[in-house]
Each structure stands twice: as structure tokens, then as C-alpha cells.
PDB file of N, CA and C in Angstrom:
ATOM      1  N   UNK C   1       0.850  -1.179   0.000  1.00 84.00           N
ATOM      2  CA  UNK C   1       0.000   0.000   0.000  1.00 84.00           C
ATOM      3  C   UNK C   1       0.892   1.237   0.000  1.00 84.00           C
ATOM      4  N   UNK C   2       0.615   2.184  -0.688  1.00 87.00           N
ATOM      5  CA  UNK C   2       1.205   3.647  -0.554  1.00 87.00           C
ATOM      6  C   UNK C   2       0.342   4.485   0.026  1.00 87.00           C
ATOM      7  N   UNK C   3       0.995   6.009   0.482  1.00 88.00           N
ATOM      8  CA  UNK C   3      -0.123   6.542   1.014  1.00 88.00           C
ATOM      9  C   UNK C   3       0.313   7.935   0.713  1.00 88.00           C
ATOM     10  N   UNK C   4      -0.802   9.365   0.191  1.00 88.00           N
ATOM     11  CA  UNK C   4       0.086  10.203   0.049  1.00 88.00           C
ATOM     12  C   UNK C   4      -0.434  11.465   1.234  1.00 88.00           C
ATOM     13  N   UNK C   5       1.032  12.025   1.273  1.00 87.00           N
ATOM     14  CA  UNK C   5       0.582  12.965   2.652  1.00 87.00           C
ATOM     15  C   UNK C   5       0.912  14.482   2.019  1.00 87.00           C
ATOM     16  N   UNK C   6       0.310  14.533   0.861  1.00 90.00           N
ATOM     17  CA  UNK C   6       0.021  15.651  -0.015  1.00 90.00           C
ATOM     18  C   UNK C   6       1.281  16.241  -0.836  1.00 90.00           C
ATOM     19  N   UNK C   7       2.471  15.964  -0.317  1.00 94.00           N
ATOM     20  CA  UNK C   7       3.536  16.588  -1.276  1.00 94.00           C
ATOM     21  C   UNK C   7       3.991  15.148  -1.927  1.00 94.00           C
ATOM     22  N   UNK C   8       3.769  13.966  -0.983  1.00 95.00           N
ATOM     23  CA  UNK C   8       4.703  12.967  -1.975  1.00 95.00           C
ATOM     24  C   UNK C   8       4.326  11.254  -0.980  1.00 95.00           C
ATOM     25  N   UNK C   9       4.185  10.385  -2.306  1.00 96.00           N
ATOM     26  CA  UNK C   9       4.104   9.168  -2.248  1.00 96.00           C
ATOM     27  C   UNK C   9       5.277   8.312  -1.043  1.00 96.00           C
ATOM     28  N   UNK C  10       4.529   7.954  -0.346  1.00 92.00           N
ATOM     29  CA  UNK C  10       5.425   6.385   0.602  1.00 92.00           C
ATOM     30  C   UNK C  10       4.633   5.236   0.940  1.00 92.00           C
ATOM     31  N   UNK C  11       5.620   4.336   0.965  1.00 91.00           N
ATOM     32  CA  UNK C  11       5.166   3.182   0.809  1.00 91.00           C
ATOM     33  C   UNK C  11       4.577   3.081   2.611  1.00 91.00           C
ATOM     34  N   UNK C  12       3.604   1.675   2.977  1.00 89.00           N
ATOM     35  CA  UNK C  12       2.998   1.840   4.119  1.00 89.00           C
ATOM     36  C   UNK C  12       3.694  -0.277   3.980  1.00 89.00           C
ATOM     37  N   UNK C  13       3.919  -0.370   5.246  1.00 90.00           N
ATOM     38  CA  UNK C  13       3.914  -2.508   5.281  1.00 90.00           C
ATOM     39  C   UNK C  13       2.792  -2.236   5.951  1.00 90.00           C
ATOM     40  N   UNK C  14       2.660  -3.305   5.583  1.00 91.00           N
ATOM     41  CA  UNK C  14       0.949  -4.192   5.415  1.00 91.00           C
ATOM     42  C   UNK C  14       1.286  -5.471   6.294  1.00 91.00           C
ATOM     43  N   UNK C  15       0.338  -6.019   6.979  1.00 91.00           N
ATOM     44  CA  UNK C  15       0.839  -7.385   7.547  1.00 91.00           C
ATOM     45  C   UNK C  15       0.836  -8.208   7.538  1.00 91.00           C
ATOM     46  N   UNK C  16       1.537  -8.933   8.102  1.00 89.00           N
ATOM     47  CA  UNK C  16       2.419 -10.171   7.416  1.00 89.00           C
ATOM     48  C   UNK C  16       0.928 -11.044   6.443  1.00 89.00           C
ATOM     49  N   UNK C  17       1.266 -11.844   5.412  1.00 86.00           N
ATOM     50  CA  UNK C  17       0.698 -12.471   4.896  1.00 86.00           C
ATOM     51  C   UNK C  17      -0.452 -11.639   4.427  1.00 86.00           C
ATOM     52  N   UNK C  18      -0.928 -10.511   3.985  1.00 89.00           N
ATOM     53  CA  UNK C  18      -1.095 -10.133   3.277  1.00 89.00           C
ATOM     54  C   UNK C  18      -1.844  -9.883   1.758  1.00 89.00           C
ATOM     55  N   UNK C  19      -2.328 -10.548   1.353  1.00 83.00           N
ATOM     56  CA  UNK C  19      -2.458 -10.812   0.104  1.00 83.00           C
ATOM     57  C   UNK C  19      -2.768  -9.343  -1.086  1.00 83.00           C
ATOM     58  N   UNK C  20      -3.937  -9.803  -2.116  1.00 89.00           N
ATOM     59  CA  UNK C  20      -4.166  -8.182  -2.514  1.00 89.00           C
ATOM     60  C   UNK C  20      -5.502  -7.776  -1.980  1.00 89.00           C
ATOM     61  N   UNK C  21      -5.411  -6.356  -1.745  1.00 93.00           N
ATOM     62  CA  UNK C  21      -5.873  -5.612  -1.342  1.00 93.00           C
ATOM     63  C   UNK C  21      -7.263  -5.429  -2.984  1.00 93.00           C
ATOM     64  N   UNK C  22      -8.724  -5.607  -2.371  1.00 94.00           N
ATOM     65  CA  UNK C  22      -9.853  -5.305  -3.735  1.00 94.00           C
ATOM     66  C   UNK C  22     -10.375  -4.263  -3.384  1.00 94.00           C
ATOM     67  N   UNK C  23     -10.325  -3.755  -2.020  1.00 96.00           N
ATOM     68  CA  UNK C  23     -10.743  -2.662  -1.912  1.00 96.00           C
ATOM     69  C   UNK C  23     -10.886  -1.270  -0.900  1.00 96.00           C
ATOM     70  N   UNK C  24     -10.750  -0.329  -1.346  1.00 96.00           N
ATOM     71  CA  UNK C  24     -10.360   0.524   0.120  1.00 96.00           C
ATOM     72  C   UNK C  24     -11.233   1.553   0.061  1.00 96.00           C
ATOM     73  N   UNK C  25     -11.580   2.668   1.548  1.00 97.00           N
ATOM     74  CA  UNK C  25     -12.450   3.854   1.982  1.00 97.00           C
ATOM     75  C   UNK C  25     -11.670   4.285   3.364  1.00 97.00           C
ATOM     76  N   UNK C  26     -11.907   5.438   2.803  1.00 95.00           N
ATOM     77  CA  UNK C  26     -11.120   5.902   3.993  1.00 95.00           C
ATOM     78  C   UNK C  26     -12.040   7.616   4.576  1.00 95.00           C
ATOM     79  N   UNK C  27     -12.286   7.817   5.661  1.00 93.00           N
ATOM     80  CA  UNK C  27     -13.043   8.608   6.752  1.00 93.00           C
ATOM     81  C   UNK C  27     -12.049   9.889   6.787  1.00 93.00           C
ATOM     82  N   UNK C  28     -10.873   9.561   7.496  1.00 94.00           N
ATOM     83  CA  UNK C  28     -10.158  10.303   7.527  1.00 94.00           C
ATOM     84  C   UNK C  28      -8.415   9.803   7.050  1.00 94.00           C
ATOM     85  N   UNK C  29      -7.285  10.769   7.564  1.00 91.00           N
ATOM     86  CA  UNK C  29      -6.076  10.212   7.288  1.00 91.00           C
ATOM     87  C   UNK C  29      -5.821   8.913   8.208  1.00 91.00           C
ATOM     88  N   UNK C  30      -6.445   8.985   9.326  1.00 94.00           N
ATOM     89  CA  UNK C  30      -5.924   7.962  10.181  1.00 94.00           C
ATOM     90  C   UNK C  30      -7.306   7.161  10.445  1.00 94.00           C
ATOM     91  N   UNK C  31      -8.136   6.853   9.430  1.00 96.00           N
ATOM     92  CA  UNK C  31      -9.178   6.602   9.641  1.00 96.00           C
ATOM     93  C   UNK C  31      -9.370   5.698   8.015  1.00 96.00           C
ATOM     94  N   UNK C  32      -8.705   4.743   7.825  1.00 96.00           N
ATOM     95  CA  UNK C  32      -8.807   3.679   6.550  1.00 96.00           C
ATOM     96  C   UNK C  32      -9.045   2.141   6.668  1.00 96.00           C
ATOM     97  N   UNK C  33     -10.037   2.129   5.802  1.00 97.00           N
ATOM     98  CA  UNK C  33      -9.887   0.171   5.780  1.00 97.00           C
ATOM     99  C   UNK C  33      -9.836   0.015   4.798  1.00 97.00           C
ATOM    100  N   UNK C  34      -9.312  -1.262   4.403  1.00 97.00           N
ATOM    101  CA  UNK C  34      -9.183  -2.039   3.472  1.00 97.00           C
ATOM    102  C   UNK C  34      -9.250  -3.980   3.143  1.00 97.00           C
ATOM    103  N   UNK C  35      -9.983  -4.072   1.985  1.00 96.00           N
ATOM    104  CA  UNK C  35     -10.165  -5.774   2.416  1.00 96.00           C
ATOM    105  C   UNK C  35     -10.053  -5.951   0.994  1.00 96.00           C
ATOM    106  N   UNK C  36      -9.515  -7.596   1.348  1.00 93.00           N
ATOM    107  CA  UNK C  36      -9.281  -8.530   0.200  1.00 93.00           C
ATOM    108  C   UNK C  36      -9.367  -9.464   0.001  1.00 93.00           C
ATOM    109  N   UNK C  37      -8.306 -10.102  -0.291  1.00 89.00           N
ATOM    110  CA  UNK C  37      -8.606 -11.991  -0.385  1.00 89.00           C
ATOM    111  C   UNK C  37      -7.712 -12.603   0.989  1.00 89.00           C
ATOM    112  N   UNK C  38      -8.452 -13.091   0.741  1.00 85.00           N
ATOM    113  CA  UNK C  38      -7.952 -14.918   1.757  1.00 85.00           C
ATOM    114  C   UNK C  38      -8.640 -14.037   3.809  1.00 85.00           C
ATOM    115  N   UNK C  39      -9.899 -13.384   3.211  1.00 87.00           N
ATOM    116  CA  UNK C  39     -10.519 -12.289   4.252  1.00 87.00           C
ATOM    117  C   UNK C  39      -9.708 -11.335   5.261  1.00 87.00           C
ATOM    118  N   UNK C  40      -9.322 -10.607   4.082  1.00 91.00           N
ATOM    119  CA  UNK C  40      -8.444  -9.681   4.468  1.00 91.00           C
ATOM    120  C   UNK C  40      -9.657  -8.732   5.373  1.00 91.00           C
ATOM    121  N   UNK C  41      -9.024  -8.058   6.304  1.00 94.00           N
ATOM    122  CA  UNK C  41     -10.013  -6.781   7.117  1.00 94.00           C
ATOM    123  C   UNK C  41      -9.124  -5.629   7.764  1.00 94.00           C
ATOM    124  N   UNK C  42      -8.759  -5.161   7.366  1.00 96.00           N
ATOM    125  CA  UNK C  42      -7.831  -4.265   7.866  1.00 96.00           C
ATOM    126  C   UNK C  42      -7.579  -2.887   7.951  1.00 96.00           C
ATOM    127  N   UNK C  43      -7.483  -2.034   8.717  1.00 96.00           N
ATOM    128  CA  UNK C  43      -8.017  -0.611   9.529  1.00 96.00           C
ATOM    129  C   UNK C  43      -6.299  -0.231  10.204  1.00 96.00           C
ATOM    130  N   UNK C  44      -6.339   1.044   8.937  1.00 95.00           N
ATOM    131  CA  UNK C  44      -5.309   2.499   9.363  1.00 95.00           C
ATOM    132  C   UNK C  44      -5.434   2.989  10.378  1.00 95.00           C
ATOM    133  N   UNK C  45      -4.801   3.125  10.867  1.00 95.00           N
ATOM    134  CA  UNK C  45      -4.819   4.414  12.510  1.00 95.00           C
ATOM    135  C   UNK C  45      -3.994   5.094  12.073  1.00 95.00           C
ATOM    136  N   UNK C  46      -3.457   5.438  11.577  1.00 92.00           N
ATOM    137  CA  UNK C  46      -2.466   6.619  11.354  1.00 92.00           C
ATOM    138  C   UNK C  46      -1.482   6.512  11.561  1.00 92.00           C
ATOM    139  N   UNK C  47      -1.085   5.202  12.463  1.00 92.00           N
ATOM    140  CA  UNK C  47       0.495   4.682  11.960  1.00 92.00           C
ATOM    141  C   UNK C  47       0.844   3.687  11.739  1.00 92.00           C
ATOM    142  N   UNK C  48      -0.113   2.467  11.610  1.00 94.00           N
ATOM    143  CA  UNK C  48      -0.260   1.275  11.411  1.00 94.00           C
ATOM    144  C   UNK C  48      -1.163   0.339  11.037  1.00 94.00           C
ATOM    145  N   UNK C  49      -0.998  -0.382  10.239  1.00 95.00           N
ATOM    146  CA  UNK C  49      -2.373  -1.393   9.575  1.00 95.00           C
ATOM    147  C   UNK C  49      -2.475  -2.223  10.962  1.00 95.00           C
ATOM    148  N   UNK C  50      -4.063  -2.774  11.040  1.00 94.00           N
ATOM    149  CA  UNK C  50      -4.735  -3.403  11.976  1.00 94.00           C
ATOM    150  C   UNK C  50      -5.211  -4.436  11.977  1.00 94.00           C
ATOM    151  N   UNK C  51      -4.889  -5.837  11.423  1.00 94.00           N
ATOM    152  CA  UNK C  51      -6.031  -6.669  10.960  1.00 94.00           C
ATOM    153  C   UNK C  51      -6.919  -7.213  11.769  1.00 94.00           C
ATOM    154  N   UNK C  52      -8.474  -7.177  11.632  1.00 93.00           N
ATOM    155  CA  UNK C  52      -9.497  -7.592  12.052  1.00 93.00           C
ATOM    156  C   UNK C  52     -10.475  -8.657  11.532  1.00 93.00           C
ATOM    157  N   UNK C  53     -10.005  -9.343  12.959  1.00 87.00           N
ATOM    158  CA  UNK C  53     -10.578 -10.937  12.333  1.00 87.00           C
ATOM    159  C   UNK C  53     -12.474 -10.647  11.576  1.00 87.00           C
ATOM    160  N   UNK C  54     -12.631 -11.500  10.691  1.00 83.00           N
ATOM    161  CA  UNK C  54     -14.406 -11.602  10.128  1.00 83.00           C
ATOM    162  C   UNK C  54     -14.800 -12.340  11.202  1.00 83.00           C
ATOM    163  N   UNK C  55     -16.360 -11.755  11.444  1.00 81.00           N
ATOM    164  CA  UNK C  55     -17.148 -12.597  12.483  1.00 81.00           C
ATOM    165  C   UNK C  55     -17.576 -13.909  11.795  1.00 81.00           C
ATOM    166  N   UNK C  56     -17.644 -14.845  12.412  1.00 79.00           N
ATOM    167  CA  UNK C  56     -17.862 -16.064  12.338  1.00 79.00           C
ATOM    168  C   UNK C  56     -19.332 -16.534  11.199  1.00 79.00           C
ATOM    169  N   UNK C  57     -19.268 -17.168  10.512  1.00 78.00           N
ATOM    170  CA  UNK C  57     -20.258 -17.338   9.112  1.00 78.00           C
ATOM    171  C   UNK C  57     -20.373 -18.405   8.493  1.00 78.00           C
ATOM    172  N   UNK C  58     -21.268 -19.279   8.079  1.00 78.00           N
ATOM    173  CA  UNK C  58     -21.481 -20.231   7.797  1.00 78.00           C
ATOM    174  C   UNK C  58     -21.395 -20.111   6.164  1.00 78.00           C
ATOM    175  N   UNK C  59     -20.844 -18.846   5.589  1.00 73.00           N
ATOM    176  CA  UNK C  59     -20.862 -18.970   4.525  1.00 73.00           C
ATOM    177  C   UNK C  59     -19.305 -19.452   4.081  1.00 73.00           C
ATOM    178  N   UNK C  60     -18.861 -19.938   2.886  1.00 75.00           N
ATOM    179  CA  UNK C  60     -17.250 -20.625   2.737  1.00 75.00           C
ATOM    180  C   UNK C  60     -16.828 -19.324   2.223  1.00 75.00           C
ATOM    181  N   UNK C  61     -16.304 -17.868   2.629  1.00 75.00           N
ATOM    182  CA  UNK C  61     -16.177 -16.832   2.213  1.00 75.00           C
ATOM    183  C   UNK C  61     -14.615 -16.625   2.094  1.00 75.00           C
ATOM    184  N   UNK C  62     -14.048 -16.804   0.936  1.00 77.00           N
ATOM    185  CA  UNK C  62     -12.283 -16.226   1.358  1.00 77.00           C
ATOM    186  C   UNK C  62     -12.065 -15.388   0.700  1.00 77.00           C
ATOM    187  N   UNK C  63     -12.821 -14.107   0.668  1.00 87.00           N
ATOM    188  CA  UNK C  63     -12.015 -12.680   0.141  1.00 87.00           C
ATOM    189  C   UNK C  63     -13.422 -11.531   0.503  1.00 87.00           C
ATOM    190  N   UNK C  64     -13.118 -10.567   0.706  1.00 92.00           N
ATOM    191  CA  UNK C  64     -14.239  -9.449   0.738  1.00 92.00           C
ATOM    192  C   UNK C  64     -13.676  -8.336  -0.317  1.00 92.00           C
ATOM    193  N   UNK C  65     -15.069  -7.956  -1.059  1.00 94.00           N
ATOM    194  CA  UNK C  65     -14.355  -7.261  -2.645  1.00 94.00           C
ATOM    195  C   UNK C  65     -14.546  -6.034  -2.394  1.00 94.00           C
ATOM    196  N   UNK C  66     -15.311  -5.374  -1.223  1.00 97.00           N
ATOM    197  CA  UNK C  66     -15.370  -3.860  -1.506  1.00 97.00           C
ATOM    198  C   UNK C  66     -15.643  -3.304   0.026  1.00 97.00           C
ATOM    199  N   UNK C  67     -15.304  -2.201   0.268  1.00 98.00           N
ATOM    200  CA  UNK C  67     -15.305  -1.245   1.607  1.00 98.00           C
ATOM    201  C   UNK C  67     -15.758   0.179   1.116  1.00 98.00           C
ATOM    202  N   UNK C  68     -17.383   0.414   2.138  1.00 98.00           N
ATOM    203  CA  UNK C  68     -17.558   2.538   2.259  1.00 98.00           C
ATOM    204  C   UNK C  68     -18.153   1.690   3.561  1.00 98.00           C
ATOM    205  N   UNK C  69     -18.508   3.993   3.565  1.00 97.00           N
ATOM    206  CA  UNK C  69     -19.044   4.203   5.100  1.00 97.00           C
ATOM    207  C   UNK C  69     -19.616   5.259   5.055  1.00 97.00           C
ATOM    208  N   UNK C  70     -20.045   5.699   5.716  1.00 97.00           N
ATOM    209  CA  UNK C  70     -20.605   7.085   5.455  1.00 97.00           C
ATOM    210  C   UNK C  70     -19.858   7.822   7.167  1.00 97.00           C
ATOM    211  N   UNK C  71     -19.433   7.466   7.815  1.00 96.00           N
ATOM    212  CA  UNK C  71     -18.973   7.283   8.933  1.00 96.00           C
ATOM    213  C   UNK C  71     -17.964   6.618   9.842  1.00 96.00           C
ATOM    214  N   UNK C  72     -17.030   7.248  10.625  1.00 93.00           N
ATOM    215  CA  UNK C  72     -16.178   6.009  10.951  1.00 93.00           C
ATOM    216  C   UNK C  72     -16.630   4.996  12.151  1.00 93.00           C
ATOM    217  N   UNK C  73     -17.860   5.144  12.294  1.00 95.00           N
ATOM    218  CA  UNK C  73     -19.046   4.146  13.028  1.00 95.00           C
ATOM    219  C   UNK C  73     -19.878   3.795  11.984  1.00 95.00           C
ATOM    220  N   UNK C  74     -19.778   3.832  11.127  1.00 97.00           N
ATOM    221  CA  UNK C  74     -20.659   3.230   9.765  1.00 97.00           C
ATOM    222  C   UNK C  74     -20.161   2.742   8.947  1.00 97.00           C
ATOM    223  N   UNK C  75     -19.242   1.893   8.328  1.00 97.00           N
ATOM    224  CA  UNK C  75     -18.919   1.199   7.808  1.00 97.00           C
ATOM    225  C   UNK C  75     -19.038   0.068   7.146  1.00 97.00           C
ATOM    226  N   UNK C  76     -19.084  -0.477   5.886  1.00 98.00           N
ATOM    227  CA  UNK C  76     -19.269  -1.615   5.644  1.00 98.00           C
ATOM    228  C   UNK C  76     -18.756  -2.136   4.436  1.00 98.00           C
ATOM    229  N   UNK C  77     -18.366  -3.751   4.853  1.00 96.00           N
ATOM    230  CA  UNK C  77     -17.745  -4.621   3.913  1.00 96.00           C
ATOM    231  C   UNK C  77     -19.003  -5.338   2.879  1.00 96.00           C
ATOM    232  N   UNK C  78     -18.211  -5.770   2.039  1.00 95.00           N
ATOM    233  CA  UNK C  78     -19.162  -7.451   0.929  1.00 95.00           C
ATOM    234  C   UNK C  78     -18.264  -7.824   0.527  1.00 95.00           C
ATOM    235  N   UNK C  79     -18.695  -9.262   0.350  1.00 92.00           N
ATOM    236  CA  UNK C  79     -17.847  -9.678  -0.196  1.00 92.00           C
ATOM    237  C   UNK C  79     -18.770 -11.429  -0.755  1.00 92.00           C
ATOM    238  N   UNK C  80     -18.139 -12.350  -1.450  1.00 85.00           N
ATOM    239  CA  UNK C  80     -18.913 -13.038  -2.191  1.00 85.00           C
ATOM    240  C   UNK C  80     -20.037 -13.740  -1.485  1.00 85.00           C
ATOM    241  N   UNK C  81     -20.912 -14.558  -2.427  1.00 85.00           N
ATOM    242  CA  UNK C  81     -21.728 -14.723  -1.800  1.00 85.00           C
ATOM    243  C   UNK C  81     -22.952 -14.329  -0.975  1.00 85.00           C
ATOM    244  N   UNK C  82     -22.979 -12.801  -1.100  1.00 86.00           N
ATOM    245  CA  UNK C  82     -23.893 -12.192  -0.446  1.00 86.00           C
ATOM    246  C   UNK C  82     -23.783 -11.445   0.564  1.00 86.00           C
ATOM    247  N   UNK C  83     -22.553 -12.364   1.612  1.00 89.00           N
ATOM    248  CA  UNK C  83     -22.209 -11.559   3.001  1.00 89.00           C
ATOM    249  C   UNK C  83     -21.626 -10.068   3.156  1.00 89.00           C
ATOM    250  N   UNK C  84     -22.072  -9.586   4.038  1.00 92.00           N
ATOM    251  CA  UNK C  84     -22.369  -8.069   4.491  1.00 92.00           C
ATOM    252  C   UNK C  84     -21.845  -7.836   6.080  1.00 92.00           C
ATOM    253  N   UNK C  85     -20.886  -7.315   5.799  1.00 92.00           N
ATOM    254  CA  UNK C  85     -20.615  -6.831   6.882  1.00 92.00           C
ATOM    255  C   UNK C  85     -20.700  -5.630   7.484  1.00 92.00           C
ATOM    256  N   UNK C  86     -21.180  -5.069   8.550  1.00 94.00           N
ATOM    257  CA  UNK C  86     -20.868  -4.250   9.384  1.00 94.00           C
ATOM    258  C   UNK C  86     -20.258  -3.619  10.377  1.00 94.00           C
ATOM    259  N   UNK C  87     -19.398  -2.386  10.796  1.00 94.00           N
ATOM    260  CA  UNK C  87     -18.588  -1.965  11.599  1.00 94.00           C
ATOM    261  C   UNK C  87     -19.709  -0.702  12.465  1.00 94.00           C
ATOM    262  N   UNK C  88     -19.610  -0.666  13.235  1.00 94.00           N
ATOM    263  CA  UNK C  88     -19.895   0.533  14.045  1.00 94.00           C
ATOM    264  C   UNK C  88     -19.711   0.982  15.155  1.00 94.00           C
ATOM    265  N   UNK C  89     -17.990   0.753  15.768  1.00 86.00           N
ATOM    266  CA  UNK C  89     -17.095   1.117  16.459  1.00 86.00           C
ATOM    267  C   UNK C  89     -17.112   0.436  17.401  1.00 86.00           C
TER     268      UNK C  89
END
């Protein structure tokens, strides 16, 4: 992931294992998520990626394709299959 802090591009590590990133929203600078494959969930603070485990689902789900919010208590994932996730702090 890169990130820009208005004059110029740097790179950000991501954690360990990793995969790609399908999709990101971000609230504020220190206020980003992002999700992907192999159920990626993962949340910027402003100096570090966060990964957050998926709640438990009977669906066989290994990737979430997209992240908005209208809020950084409003938030929400999808990803295949139908499942829907929600954040609200």
C-alpha cells in the first residue's frame, strides 16, 4: 500500500501475509480500511495497519471485494456470496 501525505508518495507494510488488497475507503487520514482476499479486514490508525478478524459465518467466504461508510461508526464490507458486513465502532 502507498499513502500520500500531499507533497509525496510512501510506501505503508501491510501485515504479514497479506495478500491483494480489492478494496479501500477511507473517513479520515488515520481513519482507513481495506479488504481482500484470503478475508483480508484491515483498519489504518495513522500509523499502522490493523487486521481484524471476520465474524464467524457459515458462509465458505475467502475474500471481501469492496469497503464505504458514510462514517467512521458506519462502515461496511461485501464480499462473495452475499455476506455483508458491518462496523460501528
Amino acid at each position: 500500500a502507498i499513502r500520500w501525505d500531499g507533497s509525496a508518495w510512501s510506501a505503508l507494510t501491510l501485515p504479514p501475509n497479506t495478500k491483494s488488497l480489492l478494496g479501500v475507503w477511507g473517513m479520515h487520514a488515520d481513519d482507513v480500511w481495506a479488504v481482500g482476499n484470503e478475508r483480508t479486514l484491515l483498519h489504518w490508525d495513522g500509523l499502522t495497519w490493523v487486521r481484524h478478524q471476520m465474524p464467524p459465518t457459515e458462509l465458505a467466504i475467502e475474500h471481501l471485494d469492496g469497503v464505504w461508510g458514510s462514517a467512521s461508526d458506519d462502515v461496511w464490507a461485501v464480499g462473495s456470496m452475499g455476506l455483508i458486513l458491518h462496523w460501528d465502532g
